[in-house]
Amino acid sequence: MPTLSEARLKALGSTLQQAKIDYRSLTPMADTGLAHDHVWIHRDADDWVARLPKQSQMNLPPEENLAYQAACYERASQGGHTPGLQGVLPPSESLPRGALLVEAIRGRLAEPPQDLPAIADTLASLHRQPLPPHRPPLLAPTAPWQAMVEEVSLQAKWLDDAQLPSSIHLRIQQELDLLPSTLDDAAATLISFDTHPGNFLVTAEGRAILVDLEKCRYGLPGIDLAHTSLYTSTTWDLNSQAVLSLDEVIAFYRRWQTAMAATPDIVLPSVNTLIACRRATWLWSLTWCAKWRAQHLQRQDSERRGEDWSAELTDAAVIDHVRDRVEHYLSLPIIDHVHSELQCLQTAL
């Protein structure tokens, strides 16, 4: 059953009117994700999209969640390849988690591998932005690699509760043990941290627009490159799936390197750092799968405090798809496939 009820749609309309925001009509968009409902706001001038949180993937309470997402859009849009922020509707009795209003983007879903060059250019538009002197509310750890390893390690605690076969648990632990403790050239940039191809729309002019910005932070750009091109990302989305060849992945990385090098004084990360980021991002995805496997049958958080993976929040078809992907990614053949690709990339890049 659709998660966006008629009552919630009416609540959005009433809240827009109270905020003196003019619109002609509201159209609920397909429920394709676990974190937001989306509503197309038809206006006389420029259309907007309302992002209504179902939960906070950053585990933030409603007001902080909206402030964090607003900062993501404000900063990322300076690169010219993301929607602009149009407004914030604060949490209320009728909209307990509030809503974010962003520029509506008309385009088709990205289709890898053909759209990977445009996506590489979009990522470079984020990664080459100068670092601001004041970085909160976005996460900005002083040691971004250590912070990533700690985040993966924290999620890995869910492996014990995911009821995985012992052979799979052992293989994931073996991969975790391969993560280096330090990286010499782990310089931070603005990153999205959620760049699977399904989060990009491609305009008629061929520009890739990153439309889902919720987890931005100051971290390692290799994380975004990995999240775009890993098997666990390119086969995730319901409507945009592809299995990339090694040559296609290499071409994607090299396109990004070329786009980054166009800005003076940028020092590109080494191959070792890019591979370490790729392994860490893959393990972040695997441990997230374990976490979802352990949590999705829990009841919805009635207090709407932060993170909530309850299946009650999302259309049943989407939950079935996520369950299928989780079981697939946590299988030995797929773990071995990604491991083998990592080894090949190490020598090919």
XYZ file of C-alpha atoms in Angstrom:
349
model
C 0.000 0.000 0.000
C 1.340 3.508 -0.845
C 2.869 5.271 2.125
C 1.789 8.780 1.141
C -1.780 8.949 2.393
C -4.383 11.430 1.227
C -4.264 12.970 4.713
C -0.514 13.541 4.436
C -0.915 15.091 0.984
C -3.580 17.442 2.323
C -1.351 18.308 5.267
C 1.406 19.296 2.841
C -1.019 21.461 0.865
C -2.281 23.206 4.003
C 1.266 23.793 5.246
C 2.286 25.313 1.898
C -0.718 27.636 2.036
C 0.101 28.667 5.613
C 3.641 29.456 4.463
C 2.131 31.596 1.647
C 3.710 29.408 -1.040
C 1.601 29.477 -4.210
C 1.038 26.308 -6.188
C -1.455 24.941 -8.713
C -1.527 21.271 -7.754
C 0.351 18.488 -5.967
C 1.245 15.135 -7.520
C 2.626 12.289 -5.361
C 5.672 10.694 -6.981
C 6.383 6.960 -7.059
C 7.577 5.440 -3.792
C 11.028 4.166 -4.745
C 13.141 4.717 -1.611
C 13.379 4.045 2.089
C 13.984 7.559 3.401
C 11.519 9.991 1.755
C 8.175 10.438 0.113
C 8.272 12.898 -2.788
C 5.574 15.225 -4.094
C 5.812 17.263 -7.310
C 4.618 20.821 -6.632
C 3.185 22.348 -9.820
C 3.656 26.122 -9.841
C 3.071 28.892 -12.356
C 6.755 29.758 -12.657
C 9.116 26.960 -11.677
C 8.066 23.586 -10.252
C 9.424 22.312 -6.961
C 9.636 18.915 -5.274
C 8.729 18.370 -1.623
C 10.889 15.796 0.168
C 8.943 14.425 3.143
C 11.210 12.363 5.401
C 10.033 8.944 6.518
C 13.060 8.751 8.827
C 16.569 10.158 9.190
C 19.359 8.009 7.773
C 21.739 10.200 9.793
C 19.767 9.250 12.933
C 18.816 12.867 13.644
C 15.611 14.204 15.235
C 13.228 15.953 12.788
C 14.401 19.574 13.074
C 18.097 18.667 12.984
C 17.460 16.320 10.073
C 15.893 19.130 8.029
C 18.711 21.529 8.916
C 21.292 18.953 7.876
C 19.582 18.258 4.555
C 19.153 21.980 3.875
C 22.900 22.465 4.346
C 23.563 19.550 1.972
C 21.563 21.212 -0.804
C 22.897 24.701 -0.152
C 26.537 23.632 -0.347
C 26.309 21.036 -3.090
C 24.347 23.361 -5.382
C 27.370 25.696 -5.573
C 28.863 23.165 -7.994
C 25.958 23.602 -10.423
C 24.946 19.930 -10.669
C 22.337 19.537 -7.910
C 18.844 20.988 -7.299
C 18.653 24.328 -5.546
C 17.067 24.597 -2.099
C 13.763 26.514 -2.184
C 12.571 26.293 1.400
C 12.034 24.267 4.571
C 8.697 23.390 6.161
C 9.370 22.825 9.875
C 7.965 19.804 11.721
C 4.364 20.216 12.846
C 1.522 18.113 14.166
C 0.327 17.391 10.620
C 3.856 16.934 9.166
C 5.801 15.463 12.106
C 9.097 15.308 10.207
C 8.520 18.484 8.167
C 9.576 18.769 4.523
C 12.331 20.137 2.331
C 11.421 22.051 -0.832
C 13.874 21.786 -3.705
C 14.072 22.705 -7.360
C 12.302 20.157 -9.606
C 14.578 18.557 -12.194
C 13.188 17.284 -15.478
C 15.231 14.415 -16.812
C 15.529 10.681 -17.212
C 17.169 8.235 -14.823
C 20.881 7.808 -15.391
C 21.816 4.733 -17.414
C 25.267 3.334 -16.750
C 27.656 2.880 -18.419
C 26.668 5.490 -21.034
C 26.063 8.246 -18.458
C 29.146 7.593 -16.328
C 31.210 10.396 -17.956
C 28.510 12.950 -17.068
C 28.277 11.534 -13.542
C 32.071 11.774 -13.153
C 31.864 15.467 -14.095
C 29.080 16.002 -11.560
C 31.083 14.384 -8.769
C 34.094 16.528 -9.655
C 31.854 19.609 -9.302
C 31.369 18.631 -5.663
C 34.871 17.453 -4.906
C 36.741 20.477 -6.247
C 34.783 23.028 -4.216
C 36.975 25.003 -1.787
C 36.568 23.904 1.806
C 34.556 26.467 3.802
C 36.007 27.814 7.064
C 32.800 26.788 8.909
C 31.652 23.246 8.114
C 28.886 22.330 10.599
C 26.194 21.087 10.561
C 27.753 18.725 8.002
C 30.023 16.037 9.401
C 33.641 17.137 9.122
C 35.882 14.691 10.995
C 39.490 15.731 11.505
C 40.565 12.257 10.347
C 38.125 11.321 7.555
C 39.583 7.887 6.834
C 39.485 6.856 10.486
C 35.919 8.188 10.685
C 34.891 6.028 7.725
C 36.508 2.929 9.219
C 34.782 3.611 12.534
C 31.401 4.008 10.811
C 31.847 0.700 8.993
C 32.967 -0.976 12.232
C 29.923 0.365 14.068
C 27.567 -1.005 11.415
C 29.474 -4.293 11.414
C 28.137 -4.946 14.914
C 24.831 -5.789 13.231
C 26.432 -8.820 11.590
C 25.798 -10.782 14.786
C 22.055 -9.981 14.678
C 21.517 -10.487 10.937
C 21.317 -14.299 11.209
C 23.828 -14.802 8.410
C 25.457 -18.158 7.645
C 28.776 -18.409 9.449
C 30.667 -18.696 6.148
C 29.368 -15.311 4.979
C 29.989 -13.677 8.350
C 33.581 -14.948 8.203
C 34.148 -13.679 4.639
C 32.912 -10.198 5.530
C 35.159 -10.159 8.591
C 38.107 -11.127 6.396
C 37.391 -8.125 4.163
C 37.056 -5.866 7.196
C 40.493 -6.991 8.355
C 41.978 -5.780 5.049
C 41.093 -2.130 5.716
C 44.273 -0.120 6.408
C 44.437 1.757 9.697
C 45.815 4.917 8.067
C 46.068 6.528 4.634
C 48.834 8.995 3.814
C 46.874 11.181 1.372
C 43.379 11.108 2.892
C 42.447 14.734 2.205
C 38.792 15.695 2.692
C 36.452 17.305 0.177
C 32.694 17.841 0.082
C 31.180 14.450 -0.777
C 27.635 13.166 -1.177
C 28.109 9.718 0.424
C 25.101 8.439 -1.565
C 25.903 8.440 -5.260
C 24.470 5.220 -6.656
C 23.319 5.814 -10.263
C 19.639 5.835 -9.308
C 20.188 9.164 -7.524
C 21.060 10.953 -10.785
C 18.766 12.444 -13.410
C 20.159 13.265 -16.851
C 18.772 16.377 -18.531
C 18.037 16.813 -22.231
C 21.396 18.616 -22.500
C 23.199 15.545 -21.124
C 24.056 16.968 -17.682
C 23.866 14.556 -14.736
C 22.054 16.097 -11.753
C 22.513 14.491 -8.334
C 19.036 14.858 -6.849
C 19.204 13.012 -3.516
C 21.338 14.874 -0.979
C 20.912 13.758 2.597
C 24.250 12.403 3.804
C 26.762 14.999 2.545
C 29.888 15.472 4.624
C 33.536 16.417 4.321
C 35.199 13.125 3.558
C 37.175 11.226 0.942
C 36.110 11.605 -2.710
C 37.021 7.978 -3.378
C 33.908 7.044 -1.382
C 31.645 8.754 -3.930
C 33.533 7.207 -6.859
C 33.103 3.775 -5.308
C 29.452 4.289 -4.454
C 28.715 5.177 -8.073
C 30.502 2.251 -9.687
C 30.458 -0.714 -7.281
C 28.350 -3.753 -8.188
C 26.301 -3.164 -5.033
C 25.398 0.310 -6.357
C 24.921 -0.179 -10.086
C 22.527 -3.098 -9.497
C 20.607 -1.462 -6.634
C 17.999 0.764 -8.262
C 14.729 -0.720 -9.512
C 14.827 1.185 -12.799
C 18.522 1.711 -13.520
C 20.664 -1.417 -13.333
C 23.932 -2.410 -15.001
C 26.929 -4.633 -14.331
C 30.022 -2.619 -15.253
C 33.065 -4.123 -16.879
C 36.504 -3.453 -15.429
C 37.312 -1.193 -18.399
C 34.147 0.843 -17.789
C 35.042 1.344 -14.132
C 38.603 2.388 -15.058
C 37.288 4.859 -17.660
C 34.948 6.359 -15.046
C 37.781 6.923 -12.567
C 39.998 8.440 -15.254
C 37.250 10.807 -16.426
C 36.898 12.040 -12.831
C 40.681 12.480 -12.513
C 40.711 14.563 -15.696
C 37.826 16.741 -14.496
C 39.507 17.286 -11.138
C 42.885 18.106 -12.696
C 41.292 21.002 -14.598
C 41.317 22.957 -11.308
C 44.800 24.208 -10.309
C 46.469 23.027 -7.102
C 44.280 19.950 -6.654
C 46.227 16.909 -5.470
C 44.560 13.707 -6.611
C 44.377 10.721 -4.239
C 46.712 7.798 -4.914
C 45.540 4.477 -6.338
C 46.009 2.871 -2.906
C 43.688 5.435 -1.360
C 41.067 5.020 -4.095
C 41.106 1.237 -3.637
C 40.922 1.533 0.154
C 37.912 3.840 -0.210
C 36.307 1.389 -2.622
C 36.718 -1.511 -0.193
C 35.430 0.593 2.719
C 32.382 1.760 0.738
C 31.580 -1.797 -0.291
C 31.863 -2.918 3.333
C 29.686 -0.003 4.420
C 27.064 -1.322 1.983
C 27.404 -4.918 3.172
C 27.157 -3.992 6.835
C 24.175 -1.744 6.035
C 22.551 -4.801 4.429
C 23.149 -6.728 7.641
C 21.676 -3.858 9.648
C 18.576 -3.680 7.442
C 18.197 -7.466 7.601
C 18.201 -7.250 11.400
C 15.936 -4.192 11.730
C 13.343 -4.009 8.957
C 10.791 -6.228 10.703
C 10.739 -3.999 13.779
C 7.668 -1.848 14.312
C 7.613 1.766 13.140
C 9.029 4.301 15.588
C 5.868 6.128 16.697
C 7.918 8.955 18.239
C 9.714 9.634 14.902
C 13.017 10.277 16.623
C 15.551 9.490 13.925
C 16.612 6.391 12.018
C 13.789 3.927 11.303
C 14.042 0.995 8.852
C 10.570 -0.376 9.567
C 8.958 -1.989 6.502
C 5.709 -0.240 7.535
C 7.070 3.040 6.149
C 7.541 1.932 2.556
C 5.587 0.368 -0.306
C 5.646 -3.437 -0.160
C 7.104 -3.749 -3.676
C 10.072 -1.588 -2.654
C 10.617 -3.679 0.479
C 10.553 -6.855 -1.628
C 13.162 -5.333 -3.938
C 15.407 -4.269 -1.052
C 15.117 -7.722 0.507
C 16.132 -9.305 -2.797
C 19.146 -6.997 -3.154
C 20.235 -7.503 0.456
C 20.187 -11.294 0.129
C 21.998 -11.086 -3.221
C 24.786 -8.828 -1.961
C 25.270 -10.937 1.159
C 25.850 -14.100 -0.893
C 29.282 -15.702 -1.277
C 29.401 -15.530 -5.113
C 28.787 -11.768 -5.096
C 31.226 -11.145 -2.260
C 33.864 -13.072 -4.203
C 32.999 -11.168 -7.399
C 33.549 -7.745 -5.805
C 36.704 -8.924 -4.050
C 38.138 -10.095 -7.381
C 37.301 -6.770 -9.031
C 39.117 -4.903 -6.270
C 42.250 -6.943 -6.885
C 42.101 -6.271 -10.628
C 41.526 -2.547 -10.161
C 44.534 -2.273 -7.867
C 46.852 -3.145 -10.751
C 44.844 -1.527 -13.577
C 44.292 2.014 -12.303
